[in-house]
PDB file of C-alpha atoms in Angstrom:
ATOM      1  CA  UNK A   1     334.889 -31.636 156.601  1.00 27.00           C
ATOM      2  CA  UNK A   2     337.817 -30.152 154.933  1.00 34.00           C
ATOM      3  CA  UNK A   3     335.811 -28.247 153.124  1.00 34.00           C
ATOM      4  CA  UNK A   4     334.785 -26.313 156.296  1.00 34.00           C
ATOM      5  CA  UNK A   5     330.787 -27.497 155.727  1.00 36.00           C
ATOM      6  CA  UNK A   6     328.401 -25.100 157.704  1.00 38.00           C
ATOM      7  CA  UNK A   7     326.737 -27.010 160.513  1.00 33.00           C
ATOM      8  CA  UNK A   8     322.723 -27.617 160.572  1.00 34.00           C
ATOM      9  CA  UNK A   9     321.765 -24.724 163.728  1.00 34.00           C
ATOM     10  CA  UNK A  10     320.992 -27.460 165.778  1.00 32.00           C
ATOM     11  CA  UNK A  11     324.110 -28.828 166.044  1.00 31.00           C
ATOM     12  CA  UNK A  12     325.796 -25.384 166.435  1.00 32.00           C
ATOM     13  CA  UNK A  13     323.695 -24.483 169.618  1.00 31.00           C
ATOM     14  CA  UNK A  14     323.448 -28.106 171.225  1.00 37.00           C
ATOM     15  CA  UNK A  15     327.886 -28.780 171.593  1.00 36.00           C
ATOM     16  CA  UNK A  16     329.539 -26.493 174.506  1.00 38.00           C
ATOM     17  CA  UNK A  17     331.200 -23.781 172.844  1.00 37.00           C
ATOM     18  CA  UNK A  18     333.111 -22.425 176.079  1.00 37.00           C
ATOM     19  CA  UNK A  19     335.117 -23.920 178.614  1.00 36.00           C
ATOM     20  CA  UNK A  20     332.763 -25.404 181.771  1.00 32.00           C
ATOM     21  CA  UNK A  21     334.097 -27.509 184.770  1.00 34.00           C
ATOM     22  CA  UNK A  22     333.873 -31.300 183.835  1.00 35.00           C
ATOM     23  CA  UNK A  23     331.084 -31.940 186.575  1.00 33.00           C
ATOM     24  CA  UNK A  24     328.820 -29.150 184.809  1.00 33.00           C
ATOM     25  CA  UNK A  25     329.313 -30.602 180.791  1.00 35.00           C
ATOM     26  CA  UNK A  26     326.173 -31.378 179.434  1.00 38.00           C
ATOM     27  CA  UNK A  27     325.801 -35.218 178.314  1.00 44.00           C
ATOM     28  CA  UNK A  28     324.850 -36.042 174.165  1.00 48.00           C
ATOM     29  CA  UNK A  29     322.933 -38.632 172.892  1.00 50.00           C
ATOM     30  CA  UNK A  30     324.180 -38.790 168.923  1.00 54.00           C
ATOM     31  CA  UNK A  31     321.548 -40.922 166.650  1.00 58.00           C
ATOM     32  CA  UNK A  32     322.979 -42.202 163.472  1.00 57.00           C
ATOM     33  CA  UNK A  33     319.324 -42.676 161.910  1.00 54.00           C
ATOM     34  CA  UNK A  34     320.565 -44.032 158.722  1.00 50.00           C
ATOM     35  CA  UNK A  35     322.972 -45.497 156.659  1.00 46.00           C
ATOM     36  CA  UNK A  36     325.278 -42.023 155.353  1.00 46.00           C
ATOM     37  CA  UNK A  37     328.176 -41.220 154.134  1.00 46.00           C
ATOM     38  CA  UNK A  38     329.933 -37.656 155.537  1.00 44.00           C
ATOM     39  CA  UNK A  39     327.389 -35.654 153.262  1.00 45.00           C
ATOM     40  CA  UNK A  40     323.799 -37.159 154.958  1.00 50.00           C
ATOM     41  CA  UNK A  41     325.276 -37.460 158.285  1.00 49.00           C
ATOM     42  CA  UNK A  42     325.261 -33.531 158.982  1.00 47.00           C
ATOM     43  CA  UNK A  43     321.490 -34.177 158.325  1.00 47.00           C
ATOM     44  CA  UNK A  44     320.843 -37.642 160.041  1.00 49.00           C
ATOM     45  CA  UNK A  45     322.977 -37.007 162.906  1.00 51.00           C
ATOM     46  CA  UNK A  46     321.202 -34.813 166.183  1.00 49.00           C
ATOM     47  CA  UNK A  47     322.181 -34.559 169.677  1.00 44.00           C
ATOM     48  CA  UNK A  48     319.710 -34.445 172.452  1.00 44.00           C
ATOM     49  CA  UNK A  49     320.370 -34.383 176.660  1.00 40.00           C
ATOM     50  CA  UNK A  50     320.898 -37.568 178.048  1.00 46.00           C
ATOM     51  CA  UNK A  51     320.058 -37.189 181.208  1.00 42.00           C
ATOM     52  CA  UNK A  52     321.599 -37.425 184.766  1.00 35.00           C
ATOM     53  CA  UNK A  53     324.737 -39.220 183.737  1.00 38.00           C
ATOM     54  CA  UNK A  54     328.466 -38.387 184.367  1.00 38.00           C
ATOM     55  CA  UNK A  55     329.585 -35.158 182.644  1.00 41.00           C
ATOM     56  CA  UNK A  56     330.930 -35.357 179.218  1.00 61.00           C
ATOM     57  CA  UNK A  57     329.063 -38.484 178.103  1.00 74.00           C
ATOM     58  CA  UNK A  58     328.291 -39.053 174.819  1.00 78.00           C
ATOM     59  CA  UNK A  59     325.810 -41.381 173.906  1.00 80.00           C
ATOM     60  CA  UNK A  60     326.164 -43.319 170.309  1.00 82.00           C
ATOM     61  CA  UNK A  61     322.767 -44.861 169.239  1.00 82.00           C
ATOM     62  CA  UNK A  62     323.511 -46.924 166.080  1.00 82.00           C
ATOM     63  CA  UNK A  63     319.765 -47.461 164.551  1.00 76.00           C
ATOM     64  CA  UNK A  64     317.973 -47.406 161.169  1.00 73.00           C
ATOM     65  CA  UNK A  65     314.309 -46.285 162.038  1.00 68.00           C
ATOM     66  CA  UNK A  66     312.864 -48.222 158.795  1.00 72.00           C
ATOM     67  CA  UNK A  67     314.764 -51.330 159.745  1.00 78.00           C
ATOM     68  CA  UNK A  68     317.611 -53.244 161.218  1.00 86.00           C
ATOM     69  CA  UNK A  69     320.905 -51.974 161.126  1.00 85.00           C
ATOM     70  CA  UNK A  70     323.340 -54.371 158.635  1.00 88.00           C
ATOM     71  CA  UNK A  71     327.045 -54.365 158.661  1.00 90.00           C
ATOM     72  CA  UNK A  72     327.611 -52.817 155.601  1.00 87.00           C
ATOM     73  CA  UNK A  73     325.661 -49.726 156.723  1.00 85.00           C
ATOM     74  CA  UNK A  74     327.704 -49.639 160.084  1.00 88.00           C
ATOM     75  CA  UNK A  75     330.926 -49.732 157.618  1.00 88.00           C
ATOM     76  CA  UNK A  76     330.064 -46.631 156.391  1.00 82.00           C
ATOM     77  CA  UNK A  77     328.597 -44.930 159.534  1.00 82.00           C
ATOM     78  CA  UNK A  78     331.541 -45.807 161.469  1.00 87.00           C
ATOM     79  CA  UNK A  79     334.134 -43.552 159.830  1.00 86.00           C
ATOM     80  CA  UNK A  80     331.950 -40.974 158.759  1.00 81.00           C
ATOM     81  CA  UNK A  81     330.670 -40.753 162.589  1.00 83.00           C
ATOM     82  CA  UNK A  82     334.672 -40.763 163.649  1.00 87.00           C
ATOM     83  CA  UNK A  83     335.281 -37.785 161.500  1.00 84.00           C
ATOM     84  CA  UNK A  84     332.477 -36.084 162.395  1.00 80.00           C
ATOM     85  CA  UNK A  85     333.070 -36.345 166.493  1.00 82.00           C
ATOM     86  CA  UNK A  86     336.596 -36.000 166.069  1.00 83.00           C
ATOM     87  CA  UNK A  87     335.646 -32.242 164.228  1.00 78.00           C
ATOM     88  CA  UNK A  88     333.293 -31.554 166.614  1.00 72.00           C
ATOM     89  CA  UNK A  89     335.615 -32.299 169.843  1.00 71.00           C
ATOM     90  CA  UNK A  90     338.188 -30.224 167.875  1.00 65.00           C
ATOM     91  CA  UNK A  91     336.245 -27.113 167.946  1.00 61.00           C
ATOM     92  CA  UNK A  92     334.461 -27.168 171.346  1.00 59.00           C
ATOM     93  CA  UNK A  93     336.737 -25.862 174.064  1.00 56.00           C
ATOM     94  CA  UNK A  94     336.384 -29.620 176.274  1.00 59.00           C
ATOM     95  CA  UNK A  95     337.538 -29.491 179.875  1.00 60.00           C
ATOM     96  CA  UNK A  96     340.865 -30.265 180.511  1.00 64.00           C
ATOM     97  CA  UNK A  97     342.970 -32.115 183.396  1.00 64.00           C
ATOM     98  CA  UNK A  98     345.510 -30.490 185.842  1.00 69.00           C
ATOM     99  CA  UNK A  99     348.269 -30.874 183.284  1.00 72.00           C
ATOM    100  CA  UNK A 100     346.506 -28.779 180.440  1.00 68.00           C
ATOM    101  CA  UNK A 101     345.647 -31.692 178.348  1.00 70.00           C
ATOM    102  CA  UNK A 102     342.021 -32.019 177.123  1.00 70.00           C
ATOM    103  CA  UNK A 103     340.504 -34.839 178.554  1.00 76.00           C
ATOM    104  CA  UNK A 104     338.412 -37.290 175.985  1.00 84.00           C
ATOM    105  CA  UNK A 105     335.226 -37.489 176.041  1.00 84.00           C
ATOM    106  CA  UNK A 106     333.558 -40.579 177.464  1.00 87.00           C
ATOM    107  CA  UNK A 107     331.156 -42.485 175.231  1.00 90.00           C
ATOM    108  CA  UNK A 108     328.493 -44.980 175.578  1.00 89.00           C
ATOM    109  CA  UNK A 109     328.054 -47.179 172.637  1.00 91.00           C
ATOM    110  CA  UNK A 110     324.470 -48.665 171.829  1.00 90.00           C
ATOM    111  CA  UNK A 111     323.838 -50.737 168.832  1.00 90.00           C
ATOM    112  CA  UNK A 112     320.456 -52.472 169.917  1.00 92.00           C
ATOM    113  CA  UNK A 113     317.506 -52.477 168.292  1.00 90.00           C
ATOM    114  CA  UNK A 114     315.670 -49.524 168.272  1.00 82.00           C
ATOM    115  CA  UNK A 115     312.098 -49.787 169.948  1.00 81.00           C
ATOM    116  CA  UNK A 116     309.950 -52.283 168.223  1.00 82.00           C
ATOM    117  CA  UNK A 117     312.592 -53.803 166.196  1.00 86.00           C
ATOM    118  CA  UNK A 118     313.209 -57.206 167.211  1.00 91.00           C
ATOM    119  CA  UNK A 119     316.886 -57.355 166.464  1.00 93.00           C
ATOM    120  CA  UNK A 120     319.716 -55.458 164.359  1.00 92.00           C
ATOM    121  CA  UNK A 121     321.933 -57.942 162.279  1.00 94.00           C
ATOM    122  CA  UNK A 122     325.603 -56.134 162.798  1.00 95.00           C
ATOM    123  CA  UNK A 123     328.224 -58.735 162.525  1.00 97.00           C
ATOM    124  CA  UNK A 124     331.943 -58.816 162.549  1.00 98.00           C
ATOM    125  CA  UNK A 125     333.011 -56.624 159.477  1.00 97.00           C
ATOM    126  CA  UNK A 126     330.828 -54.024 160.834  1.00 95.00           C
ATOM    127  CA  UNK A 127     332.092 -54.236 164.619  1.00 97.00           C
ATOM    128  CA  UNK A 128     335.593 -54.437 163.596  1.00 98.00           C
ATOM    129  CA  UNK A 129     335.103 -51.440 161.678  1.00 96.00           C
ATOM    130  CA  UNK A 130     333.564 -49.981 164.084  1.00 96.00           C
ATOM    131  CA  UNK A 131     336.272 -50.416 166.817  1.00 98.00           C
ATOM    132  CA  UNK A 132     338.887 -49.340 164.362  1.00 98.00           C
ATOM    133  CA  UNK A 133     337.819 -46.407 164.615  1.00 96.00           C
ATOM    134  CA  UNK A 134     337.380 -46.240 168.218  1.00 97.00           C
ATOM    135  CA  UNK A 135     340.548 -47.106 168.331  1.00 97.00           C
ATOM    136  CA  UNK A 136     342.022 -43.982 166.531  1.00 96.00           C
ATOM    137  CA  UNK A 137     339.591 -41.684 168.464  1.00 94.00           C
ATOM    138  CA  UNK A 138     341.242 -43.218 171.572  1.00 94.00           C
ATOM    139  CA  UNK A 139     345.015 -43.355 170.398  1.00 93.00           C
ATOM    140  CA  UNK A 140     344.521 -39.361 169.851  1.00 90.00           C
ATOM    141  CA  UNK A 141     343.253 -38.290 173.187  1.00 88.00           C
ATOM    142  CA  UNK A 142     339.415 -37.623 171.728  1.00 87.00           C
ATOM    143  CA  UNK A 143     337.538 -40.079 172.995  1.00 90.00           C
ATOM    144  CA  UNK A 144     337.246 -43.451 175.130  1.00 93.00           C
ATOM    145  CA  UNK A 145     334.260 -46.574 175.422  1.00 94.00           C
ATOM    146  CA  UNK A 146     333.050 -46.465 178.790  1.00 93.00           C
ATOM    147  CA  UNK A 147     329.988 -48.839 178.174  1.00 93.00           C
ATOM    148  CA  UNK A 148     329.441 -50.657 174.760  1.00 96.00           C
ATOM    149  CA  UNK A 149     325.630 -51.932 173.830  1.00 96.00           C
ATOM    150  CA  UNK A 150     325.409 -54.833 171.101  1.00 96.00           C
ATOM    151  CA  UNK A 151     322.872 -57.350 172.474  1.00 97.00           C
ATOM    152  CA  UNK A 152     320.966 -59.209 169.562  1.00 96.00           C
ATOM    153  CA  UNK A 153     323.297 -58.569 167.052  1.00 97.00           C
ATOM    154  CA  UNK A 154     324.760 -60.987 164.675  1.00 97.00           C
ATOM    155  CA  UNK A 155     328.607 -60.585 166.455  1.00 98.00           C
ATOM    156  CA  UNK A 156     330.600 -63.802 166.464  1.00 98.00           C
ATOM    157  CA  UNK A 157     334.421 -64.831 167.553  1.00 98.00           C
ATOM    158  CA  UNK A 158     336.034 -62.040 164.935  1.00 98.00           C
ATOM    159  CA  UNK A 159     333.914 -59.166 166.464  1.00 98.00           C
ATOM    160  CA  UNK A 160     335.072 -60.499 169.941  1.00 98.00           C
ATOM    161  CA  UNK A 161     338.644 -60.012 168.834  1.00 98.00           C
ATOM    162  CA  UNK A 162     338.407 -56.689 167.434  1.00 98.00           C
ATOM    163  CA  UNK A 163     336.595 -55.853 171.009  1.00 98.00           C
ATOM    164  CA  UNK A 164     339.311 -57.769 173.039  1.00 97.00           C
ATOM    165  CA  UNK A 165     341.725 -55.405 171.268  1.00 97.00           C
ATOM    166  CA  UNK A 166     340.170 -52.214 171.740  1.00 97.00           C
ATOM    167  CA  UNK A 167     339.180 -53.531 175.759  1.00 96.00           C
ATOM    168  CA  UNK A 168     342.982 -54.279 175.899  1.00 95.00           C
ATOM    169  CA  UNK A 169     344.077 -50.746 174.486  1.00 95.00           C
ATOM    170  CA  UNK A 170     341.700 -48.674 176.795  1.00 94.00           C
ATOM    171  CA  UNK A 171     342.257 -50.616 179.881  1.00 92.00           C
ATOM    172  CA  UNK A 172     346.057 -50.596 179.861  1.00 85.00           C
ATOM    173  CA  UNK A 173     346.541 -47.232 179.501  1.00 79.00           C
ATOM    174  CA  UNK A 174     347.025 -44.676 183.041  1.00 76.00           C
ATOM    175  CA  UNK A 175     346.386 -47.092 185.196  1.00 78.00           C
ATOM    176  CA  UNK A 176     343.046 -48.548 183.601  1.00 84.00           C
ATOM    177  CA  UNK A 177     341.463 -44.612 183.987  1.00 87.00           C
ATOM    178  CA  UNK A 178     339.675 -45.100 180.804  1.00 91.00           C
ATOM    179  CA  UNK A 179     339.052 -49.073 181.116  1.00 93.00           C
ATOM    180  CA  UNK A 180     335.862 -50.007 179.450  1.00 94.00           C
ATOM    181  CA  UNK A 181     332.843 -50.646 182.128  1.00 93.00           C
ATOM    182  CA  UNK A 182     330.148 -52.338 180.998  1.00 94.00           C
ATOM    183  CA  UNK A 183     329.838 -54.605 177.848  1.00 96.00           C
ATOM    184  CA  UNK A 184     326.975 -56.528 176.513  1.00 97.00           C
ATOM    185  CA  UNK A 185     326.588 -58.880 173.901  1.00 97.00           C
ATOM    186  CA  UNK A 186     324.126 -61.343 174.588  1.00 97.00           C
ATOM    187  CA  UNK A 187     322.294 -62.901 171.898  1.00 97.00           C
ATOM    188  CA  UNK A 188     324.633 -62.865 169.042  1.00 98.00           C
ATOM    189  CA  UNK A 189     326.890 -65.335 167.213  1.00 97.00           C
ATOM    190  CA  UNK A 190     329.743 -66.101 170.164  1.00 97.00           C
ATOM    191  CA  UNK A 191     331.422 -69.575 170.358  1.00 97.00           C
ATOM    192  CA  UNK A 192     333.998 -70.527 173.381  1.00 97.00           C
ATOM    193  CA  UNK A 193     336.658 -69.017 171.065  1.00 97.00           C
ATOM    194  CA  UNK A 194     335.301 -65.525 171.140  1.00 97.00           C
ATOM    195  CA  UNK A 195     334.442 -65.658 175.033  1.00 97.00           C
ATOM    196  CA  UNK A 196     337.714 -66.728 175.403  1.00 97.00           C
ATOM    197  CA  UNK A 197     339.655 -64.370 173.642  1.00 97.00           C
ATOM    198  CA  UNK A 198     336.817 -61.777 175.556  1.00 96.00           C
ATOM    199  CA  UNK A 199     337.911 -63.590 179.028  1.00 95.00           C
ATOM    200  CA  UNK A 200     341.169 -63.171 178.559  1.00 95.00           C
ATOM    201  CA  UNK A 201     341.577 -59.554 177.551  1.00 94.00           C
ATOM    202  CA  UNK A 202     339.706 -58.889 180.730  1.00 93.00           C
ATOM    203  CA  UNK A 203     341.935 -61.058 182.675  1.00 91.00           C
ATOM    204  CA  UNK A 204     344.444 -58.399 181.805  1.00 86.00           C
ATOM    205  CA  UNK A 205     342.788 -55.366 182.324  1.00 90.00           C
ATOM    206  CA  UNK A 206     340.333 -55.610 185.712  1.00 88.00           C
ATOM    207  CA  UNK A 207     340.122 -55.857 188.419  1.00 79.00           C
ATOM    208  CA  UNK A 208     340.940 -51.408 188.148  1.00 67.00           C
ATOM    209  CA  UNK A 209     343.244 -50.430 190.860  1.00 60.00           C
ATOM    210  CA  UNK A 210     340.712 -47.481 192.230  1.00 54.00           C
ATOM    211  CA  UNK A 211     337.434 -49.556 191.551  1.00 48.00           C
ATOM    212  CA  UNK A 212     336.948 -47.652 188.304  1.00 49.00           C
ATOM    213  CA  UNK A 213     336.358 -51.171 186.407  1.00 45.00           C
TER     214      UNK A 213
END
């Protein structure tokens, strides 16, 4: 994007380009349709109304359409799809809070299967990668998890760390404001050692003072 890339129409028309109250910003879905570097994902990237939820939701569908998504295609989505949301956050004019300071976006996470798949096989290089970069959105005000989707994956106790981390980062920041809700990862790879390490990075984190978690 340093090369100031024009942006497919679609794209152009669908982000808010002028400042609206936070309980009027449309909600995003973003579908990363295939495997791409920076270059495809102006192409394989769209975002569509997804509807009735809180403003400024984003949500992330992580999907091939010929086939299950693999962690080495989720590698290369993940920073590619950081870059690209960090760009876009960057140039729309986002709502703000009472101090001035843009408020991140909230994001909902989905890496199921896409309908009539029976299961993706992301595992722990690709979730780690993955919440690396969450991390970085986070750490620079752009964007938080609020719910993260990964049922019938291929996730074991290394992918629960790199979650515990990023559950531990959100949740212990302002009070828990932007502590992750919802998280789902049944059938996948998990052993006692990555529920634990889950369990105890929640232990830390909820209950939210303010019922937020």
């Amino acid at each position: 994007f340093r090369q100031h890339r024009r942006w497919p129409p679609a794209l152009q028309s669908a982000w808010p380009t002028r400042p609206v109250p936070q309980a009027q910003v449309a909600s995003f879905n973003v579908v990363v349709n295939q495997h791409a570097s920076w270059q495809r994902l102006e192409q394989s990237v769209r975002l569509e109304p997804h509807g009735g939820g809180a403003g400024g939701l984003v949500r992330v569908v992580f999907g091939r359409s010929l086939g299950p998504l693999t962690d080495a295609e989720l590698c290369e989505i993940a920073p590619a799809f950081a870059q690209w949301l960090s760009h876009k956050i960057g140039r729309a004019q986002w709502p703000h809070d009472q101090r001035g300071n843009r408020m991140p976006v909230a994001l909902e996470v989905d890496m199921t299967p896409l309908r009539g798949q029976q299961q993706n096989f992301v595992g722990d290089l690709g979730v780690t990668s993955l919440c690396a970069e969450l991390e970085h959105l986070f750490q620079h005000g752009t964007a938080y998890v609020q719910v993260f989707k990964a049922w019938k994956n291929k996730i074991g106790d290394d992918g629960c760390r790199a979650l515990a981390a990023l559950l531990r980062l959100q949740g212990q920041d302002k009070g828990g404001m932007y502590a992750l809700r919802e998280l789902h990862l049944s059938h996948n790879h998990i052993s006692a050692e990555g529920a634990c390490l889950l369990t105890e990075a929640c232990r830390g984190v909820y209950p939210v003072r303010g019922g937020a978690g």
